[in-house]
Coordinates of C-alpha atoms in Angstrom, one line a residue:
Chain A
M1 CA 58.5 97.4 151.3
S2 CA 62.2 96.0 150.9
A3 CA 60.9 93.0 153.4
L4 CA 58.9 92.1 151.0
S5 CA 60.5 92.4 147.7
L6 CA 62.7 89.1 146.1
N7 CA 65.4 91.6 144.8
R8 CA 64.6 91.1 141.6
P9 CA 67.4 93.9 139.4
A10 CA 65.5 94.8 136.3
D11 CA 63.2 96.7 139.2
D12 CA 65.9 99.3 139.1
P13 CA 65.1 102.3 138.5
R14 CA 66.5 103.2 136.6
I15 CA 65.7 101.0 133.2
A16 CA 61.7 101.2 134.5
G17 CA 61.4 105.1 133.5
R18 CA 63.5 105.5 130.6
A19 CA 62.0 107.7 127.8
S20 CA 60.3 106.4 124.5
P21 CA 59.6 108.0 121.9
R22 CA 56.0 108.1 122.5
R23 CA 55.8 109.5 125.4
A24 CA 52.3 110.6 125.1
T25 CA 50.3 107.3 124.6
R26 CA 52.5 105.6 126.7
R27 CA 52.1 107.8 129.5
A28 CA 48.3 107.4 129.2
S29 CA 48.5 103.4 129.2
D30 CA 50.4 103.6 132.0
Q31 CA 49.0 105.5 134.6
L32 CA 45.5 103.9 133.1
F33 CA 47.2 100.5 134.8
A34 CA 48.6 102.4 137.5
A35 CA 44.8 103.3 138.2
V36 CA 42.3 101.3 138.1
P37 CA 44.2 98.9 140.2
A38 CA 44.5 101.7 142.5
L39 CA 40.7 102.1 142.5
W40 CA 39.1 99.4 143.1
L41 CA 41.7 98.9 145.4
F42 CA 41.1 101.7 147.1
V43 CA 37.6 101.0 147.0
F44 CA 37.5 97.1 148.0
F45 CA 40.3 97.2 150.6
I46 CA 41.6 100.5 151.5
A47 CA 38.0 101.7 152.7
P48 CA 36.8 99.1 154.3
L49 CA 40.1 98.8 156.5
G50 CA 39.5 102.3 156.9
F51 CA 35.4 102.4 158.4
T52 CA 37.6 99.6 161.2
V53 CA 39.8 101.9 162.4
A54 CA 37.1 104.5 163.1
F55 CA 34.3 101.9 164.2
S56 CA 37.0 101.3 166.9
F57 CA 36.8 105.0 168.4
G58 CA 33.2 104.8 168.4
H59 CA 30.6 104.4 171.5
A60 CA 29.1 100.9 171.3
D61 CA 25.7 100.8 171.0
F62 CA 22.7 98.0 171.5
G63 CA 24.3 96.7 167.9
G64 CA 25.3 99.5 166.8
V65 CA 28.2 102.0 166.8
R66 CA 28.0 105.6 167.1
L67 CA 31.2 107.3 165.7
G68 CA 33.0 109.2 167.9
F69 CA 36.5 109.0 170.0
T70 CA 37.0 106.9 172.9
L71 CA 39.9 104.5 173.8
D72 CA 36.9 102.5 175.8
N73 CA 37.1 100.2 173.0
Y74 CA 41.0 99.8 173.0
A75 CA 40.8 99.9 176.4
K76 CA 39.0 96.6 176.8
A77 CA 40.3 94.5 174.2
L78 CA 43.6 95.4 175.7
S79 CA 42.5 93.8 179.2
G80 CA 41.1 90.9 180.9
F81 CA 40.1 87.8 177.9
Y82 CA 40.8 90.1 175.7
L83 CA 44.3 90.7 176.1
E84 CA 45.1 87.2 177.0
A85 CA 43.0 86.1 173.2
F86 CA 45.2 89.2 171.7
L87 CA 49.1 88.2 174.1
R88 CA 48.3 84.2 172.8
T89 CA 47.6 85.4 169.3
I90 CA 51.2 86.6 169.1
R91 CA 52.7 83.5 171.3
F92 CA 50.9 81.0 168.6
A93 CA 52.0 83.0 165.2
V94 CA 55.5 83.9 166.1
T95 CA 55.9 80.0 167.3
G96 CA 53.4 78.5 164.0
C97 CA 56.5 80.9 162.3
A98 CA 59.4 79.7 163.9
L99 CA 58.5 76.1 163.8
C100 CA 56.6 76.5 159.7
L101 CA 60.8 77.8 159.2
A102 CA 62.1 75.6 160.2
V103 CA 60.6 73.0 158.2
A104 CA 60.3 74.8 155.7
Y105 CA 64.4 75.7 154.9
P106 CA 65.2 72.2 154.7
T107 CA 62.3 71.1 152.4
A108 CA 63.5 74.3 149.9
Y109 CA 67.1 73.8 150.8
F110 CA 66.4 70.4 149.0
I111 CA 64.4 71.5 146.5
A112 CA 66.7 74.5 145.3
R113 CA 70.1 72.3 146.2
H114 CA 70.1 69.0 145.6
A115 CA 67.1 67.6 143.2
G116 CA 69.0 68.0 140.8
R117 CA 66.6 68.0 137.5
F118 CA 63.3 67.0 138.8
R119 CA 63.6 70.8 140.7
Q120 CA 60.3 71.5 139.1
V121 CA 58.5 68.8 139.8
A122 CA 59.4 69.0 143.2
L123 CA 58.1 72.3 143.6
L124 CA 55.8 71.2 141.7
L125 CA 53.9 68.5 144.4
V126 CA 54.8 71.2 147.5
L127 CA 52.0 73.1 145.6
V128 CA 49.4 70.1 145.1
P129 CA 47.4 71.0 148.8
Y130 CA 47.1 73.7 147.2
F131 CA 44.1 73.0 144.6
T132 CA 41.7 71.6 147.2
S133 CA 39.7 72.7 149.4
F134 CA 41.7 73.9 152.8
L135 CA 38.4 73.6 155.3
I136 CA 38.4 69.6 153.9
R137 CA 42.7 69.5 154.0
V138 CA 41.1 70.9 158.2
M139 CA 38.9 68.6 158.1
S140 CA 41.4 65.7 157.5
W141 CA 43.4 66.4 160.8
Q142 CA 40.4 66.7 162.7
I143 CA 39.7 62.3 161.3
L144 CA 43.6 61.5 161.4
L145 CA 44.1 63.5 164.6
A146 CA 41.0 61.9 166.4
R147 CA 41.2 59.6 169.1
G148 CA 41.8 55.9 167.4
G149 CA 42.2 57.7 164.1
P150 CA 45.0 56.7 161.2
I151 CA 47.7 58.9 163.4
E152 CA 47.2 56.1 166.2
A153 CA 47.6 53.3 164.5
V154 CA 50.7 54.6 162.5
L155 CA 52.1 55.7 165.7
N156 CA 50.8 52.6 167.4
T157 CA 51.9 50.5 164.9
L158 CA 56.1 52.0 164.9
H159 CA 56.0 51.2 169.3
L160 CA 56.3 55.4 168.8
H161 CA 52.9 56.2 171.1
V162 CA 51.2 53.6 173.2
G163 CA 47.5 53.5 173.6
P164 CA 44.9 56.3 173.0
L165 CA 46.0 59.8 170.8
D166 CA 45.0 63.2 172.7
V167 CA 46.0 65.4 170.5
L168 CA 43.3 67.1 168.5
D169 CA 41.8 69.9 170.8
T170 CA 44.7 70.9 171.8
Q171 CA 47.5 73.6 170.9
T172 CA 49.9 70.5 170.1
A173 CA 46.9 70.1 166.8
V174 CA 46.8 73.9 166.0
F175 CA 50.3 74.6 165.7
I176 CA 50.5 71.0 163.3
G177 CA 48.1 72.6 161.2
L178 CA 49.6 76.2 161.3
V179 CA 52.8 74.3 160.3
Y180 CA 50.1 72.0 157.7
A181 CA 48.7 74.9 155.9
Y182 CA 51.2 77.3 155.6
L183 CA 53.8 75.0 154.9
P184 CA 53.6 75.8 150.8
I185 CA 53.2 79.5 151.1
A186 CA 57.1 79.5 153.5
I187 CA 59.0 77.0 151.2
I188 CA 58.7 79.6 148.1
P189 CA 59.9 82.2 149.2
L190 CA 63.3 80.2 150.6
Y191 CA 63.6 78.8 147.4
V192 CA 63.7 81.6 145.4
V193 CA 66.7 82.8 147.4
L194 CA 68.3 80.1 147.5
E195 CA 68.1 78.4 143.5
R196 CA 69.7 82.0 143.5
I197 CA 73.3 81.8 145.6
P198 CA 75.4 80.6 142.9
A199 CA 77.7 78.0 143.3
T200 CA 80.8 79.3 142.6
L201 CA 80.3 81.0 145.7
V202 CA 79.8 77.9 147.8
E203 CA 83.1 76.5 145.9
A204 CA 85.1 79.3 147.2
S205 CA 83.8 78.8 151.0
R206 CA 85.4 75.7 150.5
D207 CA 88.6 76.2 148.5
L208 CA 89.0 78.8 151.9
G209 CA 88.7 75.4 153.4
A210 CA 85.4 76.2 154.8
S211 CA 83.8 72.8 156.4
S212 CA 80.1 72.3 154.5
W213 CA 78.7 73.2 158.0
Q214 CA 80.6 77.1 158.1
T215 CA 79.3 77.6 154.2
F216 CA 76.0 77.2 155.5
V217 CA 76.6 79.6 158.6
H218 CA 78.7 81.8 156.9
V219 CA 77.9 81.8 153.5
I220 CA 74.2 80.7 153.2
L221 CA 72.3 81.1 155.4
P222 CA 73.4 85.4 155.2
L223 CA 72.0 85.6 151.6
S224 CA 69.1 83.2 152.4
R225 CA 67.9 86.3 154.4
P226 CA 65.6 87.9 152.2
G227 CA 63.7 85.5 152.0
I228 CA 63.4 84.4 155.2
A229 CA 62.2 87.3 156.2
T230 CA 59.3 87.2 153.2
T231 CA 58.8 83.2 154.7
V232 CA 57.7 84.7 157.9
L233 CA 56.2 87.9 156.7
L234 CA 53.8 85.0 154.1
T235 CA 53.6 83.0 157.5
G236 CA 53.3 84.9 161.1
V237 CA 51.9 87.5 160.5
P238 CA 48.7 86.3 158.5
M239 CA 48.8 83.6 161.6
L240 CA 47.7 86.8 163.6
G241 CA 45.1 86.3 162.5
E242 CA 43.7 82.8 161.5
L243 CA 39.9 81.8 162.7
V244 CA 39.5 78.5 161.0
I245 CA 42.4 76.7 162.2
P246 CA 41.8 77.2 165.4
S247 CA 37.9 76.3 165.6
L248 CA 38.6 73.3 164.3
L249 CA 41.7 71.8 165.9
G250 CA 42.3 73.8 169.2
G251 CA 38.8 73.2 170.6
D252 CA 37.4 75.2 172.7
K253 CA 40.1 75.9 175.2
G254 CA 42.1 79.4 174.2
V255 CA 40.4 81.5 171.4
L256 CA 42.8 83.0 169.4
M257 CA 42.4 86.9 168.1
G258 CA 41.1 86.0 164.9
Q259 CA 37.8 83.9 166.6
A260 CA 37.4 86.3 168.7
I261 CA 37.4 89.3 166.5
S262 CA 34.8 87.1 163.8
S263 CA 32.2 86.6 167.7
Q264 CA 31.9 89.5 167.9
Y265 CA 31.2 91.2 164.6
I266 CA 28.8 87.5 164.3
D267 CA 27.9 86.9 167.6
S268 CA 27.6 89.8 170.0
Q269 CA 27.3 92.5 167.8
N270 CA 29.5 95.5 168.7
Y271 CA 31.0 96.0 165.7
A272 CA 33.2 98.6 168.4
L273 CA 35.0 96.3 170.3
G274 CA 36.1 93.7 167.4
S275 CA 37.2 97.0 165.5
A276 CA 39.6 97.3 167.8
M277 CA 40.5 94.0 168.3
A278 CA 41.0 94.0 164.1
V279 CA 42.9 97.2 165.2
L280 CA 45.7 95.6 167.4
V281 CA 46.3 92.4 164.5
L282 CA 46.6 95.3 162.0
L283 CA 49.2 97.4 164.4
A284 CA 51.2 94.0 165.6
I285 CA 51.5 93.2 162.0
A286 CA 53.2 96.7 161.3
V287 CA 55.9 96.1 164.0
M288 CA 56.3 92.3 162.9
V289 CA 56.6 93.7 158.8
A290 CA 59.4 96.9 160.7
L291 CA 61.0 94.4 162.2
L292 CA 61.9 92.5 159.0
A293 CA 63.1 95.6 156.7
R294 CA 65.4 95.9 159.0
L295 CA 67.2 92.4 159.2
T296 CA 67.2 93.0 155.5
R297 CA 67.8 96.6 154.7
G298 CA 71.2 96.9 152.9
F299 CA 69.8 94.1 150.8
A300 CA 68.1 95.6 148.4
E301 CA 71.3 98.2 147.5
V302 CA 73.6 94.7 146.9
S303 CA 71.5 93.5 143.8
A304 CA 70.6 95.8 142.5
Chain B
M1 CA 80.9 58.5 155.7
S2 CA 81.7 62.2 155.1
R3 CA 78.8 65.0 156.4
P4 CA 78.5 66.3 152.8
A5 CA 77.5 62.8 151.8
L6 CA 75.3 62.6 154.1
A7 CA 73.3 65.8 154.6
R8 CA 72.4 64.8 150.7
P9 CA 70.1 61.8 151.8
A10 CA 68.9 63.0 155.0
L11 CA 67.2 66.1 153.4
A12 CA 66.0 63.9 150.3
L13 CA 64.1 62.1 153.7
W14 CA 63.3 65.4 155.0
Y15 CA 61.1 66.3 151.9
A16 CA 60.2 62.7 151.3
L17 CA 58.5 63.4 154.7
V18 CA 57.2 66.6 153.8
V19 CA 55.9 65.9 151.0
A20 CA 53.9 62.8 152.7
F21 CA 53.0 65.6 155.4
L22 CA 51.1 67.6 153.4
F23 CA 49.4 64.9 150.5
A24 CA 48.5 62.9 153.9
P25 CA 45.0 64.9 154.2
I26 CA 44.5 64.6 150.8
L27 CA 44.7 61.3 150.7
T28 CA 42.3 61.2 154.1
S29 CA 39.5 63.2 152.5
V30 CA 39.9 61.1 149.1
I31 CA 39.6 57.8 151.1
Y32 CA 37.1 59.2 153.6
S33 CA 34.6 60.2 150.6
F34 CA 34.3 56.6 150.4
N35 CA 34.2 56.4 154.1
L36 CA 30.1 54.5 155.3
G37 CA 29.8 56.6 158.7
A38 CA 26.8 56.3 161.6
L39 CA 24.6 57.6 161.0
N40 CA 24.7 59.4 158.3
K41 CA 27.8 61.5 159.8
Q42 CA 31.6 60.7 159.4
T43 CA 33.1 59.3 161.6
S44 CA 37.6 58.8 162.3
L45 CA 37.2 55.0 162.3
F46 CA 37.0 53.9 158.6
T47 CA 33.5 51.9 158.9
G48 CA 32.8 50.0 155.3
F49 CA 33.5 51.3 151.4
T50 CA 30.0 52.9 149.6
V51 CA 30.2 54.9 146.9
D52 CA 26.8 55.9 147.7
W53 CA 28.3 59.4 149.4
Y54 CA 29.2 61.0 146.1
G55 CA 25.6 60.2 144.7
A56 CA 23.9 61.7 148.0
A57 CA 26.0 64.8 146.9
W58 CA 24.4 65.0 143.6
N59 CA 21.5 64.6 144.9
N60 CA 21.5 67.4 147.5
L61 CA 20.2 70.4 146.9
Q62 CA 22.2 72.6 148.6
I63 CA 25.7 71.8 147.5
R64 CA 25.1 72.1 144.5
R65 CA 23.8 74.9 145.1
A66 CA 27.0 76.1 147.0
V67 CA 29.0 74.6 144.0
W68 CA 27.3 76.7 141.6
T69 CA 28.0 79.5 143.4
S70 CA 30.9 79.5 143.9
V71 CA 31.7 78.6 140.1
V72 CA 30.4 81.7 139.2
A73 CA 31.9 83.9 142.1
A74 CA 35.2 82.5 141.3
F75 CA 34.2 82.3 137.4
W76 CA 34.0 86.9 137.9
A77 CA 36.9 87.6 140.1
A78 CA 39.4 85.1 138.0
L79 CA 38.4 87.5 135.5
F80 CA 38.2 90.4 137.5
A81 CA 41.8 89.4 138.5
V82 CA 42.5 88.8 135.0
L83 CA 41.8 92.2 134.1
I84 CA 42.8 94.2 137.1
G85 CA 45.8 92.6 137.9
T86 CA 47.1 92.2 134.7
A87 CA 47.3 96.2 134.3
L88 CA 48.5 96.4 137.8
G89 CA 52.1 93.7 137.2
F90 CA 52.5 95.8 134.2
A91 CA 52.3 98.8 136.1
L92 CA 54.9 97.3 139.6
V93 CA 57.4 97.3 137.2
R94 CA 57.0 99.9 134.1
H95 CA 55.0 102.7 136.1
P96 CA 57.5 105.5 134.9
N97 CA 57.1 106.9 138.3
P98 CA 59.0 105.3 140.9
N99 CA 57.2 106.2 143.7
V100 CA 54.4 105.5 142.4
R101 CA 55.7 101.7 141.7
R102 CA 56.3 101.4 144.8
L103 CA 52.7 102.5 146.5
L104 CA 51.5 99.9 144.3
A105 CA 53.5 97.4 145.6
G106 CA 53.0 98.1 149.0
L107 CA 49.3 97.8 148.3
T108 CA 49.5 94.7 146.3
Y109 CA 52.0 92.8 149.8
I110 CA 49.9 94.1 151.9
L111 CA 47.5 92.5 150.7
L112 CA 48.7 88.9 151.2
I113 CA 49.1 89.3 155.4
V114 CA 46.4 91.4 156.4
P115 CA 44.6 88.3 157.4
E116 CA 40.9 87.1 156.4
T117 CA 39.7 87.8 159.1
V118 CA 40.4 91.3 159.6
I119 CA 39.8 91.9 155.6
G120 CA 36.1 89.9 155.7
V121 CA 34.6 92.2 159.3
S122 CA 35.9 95.5 157.1
L123 CA 34.0 94.5 154.8
L124 CA 31.0 93.2 156.3
L125 CA 31.6 96.1 158.1
F126 CA 31.7 98.3 154.7
Y127 CA 28.5 97.1 153.2
A128 CA 26.6 97.8 156.4
V129 CA 27.8 101.4 156.3
T130 CA 26.9 101.8 153.2
A131 CA 23.9 100.3 152.6
V132 CA 24.6 98.1 150.3
P133 CA 22.7 94.5 151.0
L134 CA 24.9 91.9 150.6
S135 CA 24.1 89.8 147.1
L136 CA 26.9 87.8 145.0
A137 CA 27.8 90.9 143.7
T138 CA 28.9 91.7 146.9
L139 CA 30.9 88.2 147.4
I140 CA 32.7 88.5 143.8
A141 CA 34.0 92.1 145.0
G142 CA 35.4 91.1 148.7
I143 CA 37.4 87.7 147.3
T144 CA 38.3 89.9 144.4
P145 CA 41.2 92.1 145.9
L146 CA 43.3 88.4 147.2
A147 CA 42.8 87.2 143.9
I148 CA 44.2 90.5 142.2
S149 CA 47.3 90.1 144.1
V150 CA 47.8 87.2 142.9
T151 CA 48.0 87.8 139.7
A152 CA 49.6 90.7 139.6
L153 CA 52.4 88.9 141.0
I154 CA 52.8 86.3 138.5
V155 CA 52.2 88.7 135.8
R156 CA 55.5 91.1 137.1
A157 CA 56.7 87.7 137.3
G158 CA 56.6 87.5 132.8
V159 CA 56.4 91.4 132.9
L160 CA 60.5 91.4 134.6
T161 CA 61.1 88.8 131.7
L162 CA 60.0 91.2 128.7
D163 CA 62.4 92.0 126.3
R164 CA 62.2 96.0 125.7
R165 CA 63.9 96.3 122.4
L166 CA 60.8 93.8 120.9
E167 CA 58.8 97.1 122.2
E168 CA 60.9 99.4 121.1
A169 CA 61.4 97.2 117.1
G170 CA 57.6 97.6 117.5
A171 CA 57.4 101.2 118.0
D172 CA 59.9 102.0 115.2
L173 CA 57.7 100.5 112.7
G174 CA 55.6 102.5 113.1
A175 CA 53.0 99.9 115.7
N176 CA 51.3 102.6 118.6
R177 CA 51.3 102.5 122.5
W178 CA 48.2 100.0 122.4
Q179 CA 49.5 98.0 119.7
V180 CA 52.6 97.1 121.0
L181 CA 50.8 96.1 124.4
W182 CA 48.5 93.9 122.4
Y183 CA 50.2 92.1 119.6
I184 CA 54.3 92.1 121.5
V185 CA 53.4 92.7 125.3
L186 CA 50.7 90.9 126.3
P187 CA 51.2 87.6 124.1
H188 CA 54.5 86.9 126.0
L189 CA 52.6 87.3 128.9
A190 CA 50.5 85.0 127.9
P191 CA 51.7 82.2 130.1
A192 CA 51.8 84.6 133.1
V193 CA 48.1 85.7 132.4
T194 CA 46.7 82.5 133.0
A195 CA 48.5 81.0 135.6
G196 CA 47.0 84.0 137.5
A197 CA 43.7 83.1 136.2
L198 CA 43.4 80.1 137.1
M199 CA 45.5 80.4 140.5
S200 CA 42.8 83.1 141.0
Y201 CA 39.4 81.2 140.0
V202 CA 41.2 77.6 142.4
F203 CA 42.5 80.2 145.7
S204 CA 38.1 82.3 145.4
F205 CA 36.9 78.9 144.0
D206 CA 38.2 78.2 148.3
N207 CA 38.2 81.2 150.0
L208 CA 36.4 80.9 153.0
V209 CA 36.8 83.4 155.5
V210 CA 36.3 86.7 153.4
S211 CA 33.3 84.8 151.9
T212 CA 32.0 83.9 155.6
F213 CA 31.0 87.2 156.2
L214 CA 29.4 88.5 152.9
T215 CA 27.3 85.1 152.5
T216 CA 23.9 84.6 152.7
P217 CA 21.6 82.4 153.4
S218 CA 20.1 82.7 149.4
V219 CA 24.4 83.3 149.0
N220 CA 26.3 80.3 150.2
T221 CA 29.4 79.1 148.7
L222 CA 31.0 75.7 149.3
P223 CA 34.0 76.3 151.5
V224 CA 30.6 78.1 153.4
Y225 CA 28.1 76.0 153.4
L226 CA 31.1 72.6 154.3
Y227 CA 32.4 75.7 157.2
G228 CA 28.6 75.7 158.7
S229 CA 27.5 71.9 158.0
L230 CA 30.6 71.0 160.5
Q231 CA 27.9 72.6 163.1
Y232 CA 25.9 69.3 163.2
G233 CA 29.0 67.1 161.8
P234 CA 29.4 66.9 158.5
S235 CA 28.4 63.9 156.2
P236 CA 31.0 62.0 154.3
A237 CA 28.6 63.6 150.5
V238 CA 30.5 67.0 152.0
Y239 CA 34.2 64.7 151.1
A240 CA 32.5 63.2 148.3
A241 CA 31.9 66.5 146.9
A242 CA 35.1 68.4 147.6
T243 CA 36.8 65.3 146.0
A244 CA 35.0 65.5 143.1
V245 CA 35.9 69.4 142.9
F246 CA 39.3 68.3 143.6
A247 CA 39.0 66.1 140.3
F248 CA 37.7 68.6 138.3
T249 CA 40.4 71.3 139.5
L250 CA 43.0 68.9 139.3
L251 CA 41.5 67.9 135.4
L252 CA 41.2 72.1 134.9
V253 CA 45.1 72.9 135.4
G254 CA 46.3 69.8 133.7
L255 CA 44.4 70.4 130.6
A256 CA 45.9 74.0 130.9
G257 CA 49.9 72.1 130.8
L258 CA 48.8 70.3 128.7
F259 CA 47.8 73.3 126.1
F260 CA 50.6 75.4 127.0
R261 CA 52.8 72.0 126.3
L262 CA 51.4 72.4 122.9
I263 CA 52.0 76.4 122.3
G264 CA 55.6 75.5 123.3
K265 CA 56.5 72.7 120.5
R266 CA 54.7 74.3 118.1
R267 CA 57.7 78.4 119.0
A268 CA 59.7 75.6 119.2
T269 CA 59.5 74.3 115.5
L270 CA 57.8 77.3 114.1
Q271 CA 61.2 78.6 115.4
S272 CA 63.7 75.8 113.6
R273 CA 62.3 76.7 110.7

């Protein structure tokens, strides 16, 4: 999973695997520390996902699933309304993730390289939303974006907009919500890589005659690639299953996969079809991870 | 003005806008918890100031029960996350076998990126197939993996800064592995473990998507209750409840921060002696 690592040099297996005088007890504790979490996560995470995969090949009976092997569910999930929802979801995740990156990068850049001694505070401020209820924040966007709501008033006062604001229950509102919800988690990995770029590299680039823009494009941007990859991973991938934001801000048009899957389970009780759609989302994730791994290839070696 | 001189204020302005963007809904939810509303429903127009919703939220038995369920669920999830996540964070760095480390790292990260909707429906299916009735315990078990992964990543960062020579010195002086872990490693990891516990508690308390699939009418957490109340238009009382919880969370975080500050100071004075 090279796309995911933040490239800490101490991960070097040569350091981590060193022999010790008390090998036996040490080995016992090491195995225990690995086995307990692995077992727990296997039971409450991997096994359930396995059930989903198994059910996705099952036959849908009224309200139940007969196990077996059929691709009917996938055929259904990849046609008509559901295919549209799948493609729309991918489009939303890609766009939402790109927007998030565009907003987060300058923010992280400012915190890492310009905030000086206020760096910690600047980072903390960005994380405060995590300590409040996610749902209430999304509900507050409903208030903010509503016709006759606060944002309309502000925009009209600033003469940036005239008349009533028709944003709520549109795609735009969903994008605002997505960027909003994922922004903090997008900023952190970018901050981590940007903060680690040595000032000497930037100085060297200047001394060699590069303008600050050239330094940014040819030195800083390429070096922040692992952070960009991690950000894409932590924002774009979960967006593929986003449920609450499109339901609350997007109105009833343009259902996304998260909503489609959830309604198969909760309303239609068609577990087989719901499972097939969930597996499609997992496949889309696998493709995204593979692409990101390519993007950061070579970085693990460089930092070690 | 040259470009670099212009870049800095531009970035500062951008940062300020982002912070305003991030805080706008938080402020809104606090302000609108004092909104009079109309017909017991929240309105996007501020119709008047009142503090009655706080009393209404307190007297609403459903909200009170949901808050309590959330507190209990988040407490247990945080406890499991600390026990299991700390072990995982340690194993991520220190397990002697690099393949095991890679596998565990893969597991930890996959948890963070698999959409919660997929995790939620899978758990629902899992409990249905294994015929385990949904209860508070199944809810807690369902939300622990996420908390474990968050804690593990925080602890991992702490383990990476450990000075191995201290452990070797302890071992040379005759401590067994468990004594080394208990007396040397764990105290050094205390801030990371506490941060992990706090994050786990807050995230588990706030978990909505996985919980939506695992709650029943008798086991209802606050976010799930709020989500349900959206169907018939939420009362400003839910904003009041959320604001009260937010204040409590801030208090908790503030106390934890203060605690570590004091410990840090004491350590500094001890070392300077």
